Amino acid sequence: MSENDVSPVPCAEQLKSEAQDWIVRLTSGRATTTDANALNAWCQRSPAHAHAFAEAKALWHALKSAAQSSF
């Protein structure tokens, strides 16, 4: 890959799915430091990656709060 080549950013739906997969992995109770480092690298790939993770995290927190207050 030359210096002028830019890695394409996946479509929004793919990023959303990948971000949700990160949430599942991180909340599984089995996440490692390696996972955290990989997530950090994934988020740094583009602003769209970081935004997708921020949205997935916000959704997770909202759902978690709703579930706790419903029961």
CSV table of C-alpha atoms in Angstrom, one decimal:
chain,number,residue,atom,x,y,z
A,1,MET,CA,0.0,0.0,0.0
A,2,SER,CA,1.4,3.3,-1.0
A,3,GLU,CA,1.5,6.4,1.2
A,4,ASN,CA,-1.4,7.9,-0.7
A,5,ASP,CA,-3.6,4.9,-0.3
A,6,VAL,CA,-6.4,5.4,2.2
A,7,SER,CA,-8.0,2.4,3.9
A,8,PRO,CA,-11.7,2.6,3.2
A,9,VAL,CA,-14.0,3.1,6.2
A,10,PRO,CA,-16.7,0.4,6.4
A,11,CYS,CA,-20.3,1.4,6.0
A,12,ALA,CA,-22.2,2.7,9.0
A,13,GLU,CA,-24.2,-0.5,9.5
A,14,GLN,CA,-21.0,-2.6,9.6
A,15,LEU,CA,-19.4,-0.2,12.1
A,16,LYS,CA,-22.5,-0.3,14.2
A,17,SER,CA,-22.4,-4.1,14.3
A,18,GLU,CA,-18.6,-4.2,15.0
A,19,ALA,CA,-19.1,-1.6,17.8
A,20,GLN,CA,-21.9,-3.7,19.3
A,21,ASP,CA,-19.6,-6.8,19.1
A,22,TRP,CA,-17.0,-4.8,21.1
A,23,ILE,CA,-19.6,-4.0,23.8
A,24,VAL,CA,-20.5,-7.7,24.0
A,25,ARG,CA,-16.8,-8.7,24.3
A,26,LEU,CA,-16.0,-6.1,26.9
A,27,THR,CA,-19.1,-6.9,29.1
A,28,SER,CA,-18.6,-10.6,28.9
A,29,GLY,CA,-16.5,-10.8,32.0
A,30,ARG,CA,-13.7,-12.3,29.9
A,31,ALA,CA,-12.2,-9.2,28.4
A,32,THR,CA,-8.4,-8.9,28.6
A,33,THR,CA,-6.0,-6.0,28.4
A,34,THR,CA,-5.3,-7.2,24.9
A,35,ASP,CA,-9.0,-6.7,24.1
A,36,ALA,CA,-8.9,-3.2,25.5
A,37,ASN,CA,-5.8,-2.4,23.4
A,38,ALA,CA,-7.5,-3.9,20.3
A,39,LEU,CA,-10.6,-1.8,21.0
A,40,ASN,CA,-8.4,1.3,21.4
A,41,ALA,CA,-6.8,0.6,18.0
A,42,TRP,CA,-10.1,-0.1,16.4
A,43,CYS,CA,-11.5,3.3,17.7
A,44,GLN,CA,-8.4,5.1,16.4
A,45,ARG,CA,-8.9,3.8,12.8
A,46,SER,CA,-11.2,6.6,12.0
A,47,PRO,CA,-13.6,9.1,13.6
A,48,ALA,CA,-16.5,6.9,12.3
A,49,HIS,CA,-15.1,4.0,14.3
A,50,ALA,CA,-14.9,6.0,17.5
A,51,HIS,CA,-18.3,7.5,16.9
A,52,ALA,CA,-19.8,4.0,16.4
A,53,PHE,CA,-18.4,2.8,19.6
A,54,ALA,CA,-19.5,5.8,21.5
A,55,GLU,CA,-23.1,5.3,20.3
A,56,ALA,CA,-23.0,1.6,21.1
A,57,LYS,CA,-21.7,2.4,24.6
A,58,ALA,CA,-24.4,5.0,25.1
A,59,LEU,CA,-27.1,2.5,24.0
A,60,TRP,CA,-25.6,-0.2,26.4
A,61,HIS,CA,-25.8,2.2,29.3
A,62,ALA,CA,-29.3,3.3,28.5
A,63,LEU,CA,-30.5,-0.3,28.2
A,64,LYS,CA,-28.7,-1.3,31.4
A,65,SER,CA,-30.3,1.6,33.3
A,66,ALA,CA,-33.7,0.8,31.9
A,67,ALA,CA,-33.4,-2.8,32.8
A,68,GLN,CA,-32.4,-2.0,36.4
A,69,SER,CA,-35.2,0.4,36.9
A,70,SER,CA,-37.8,-1.9,35.4
A,71,PHE,CA,-37.3,-4.8,37.8
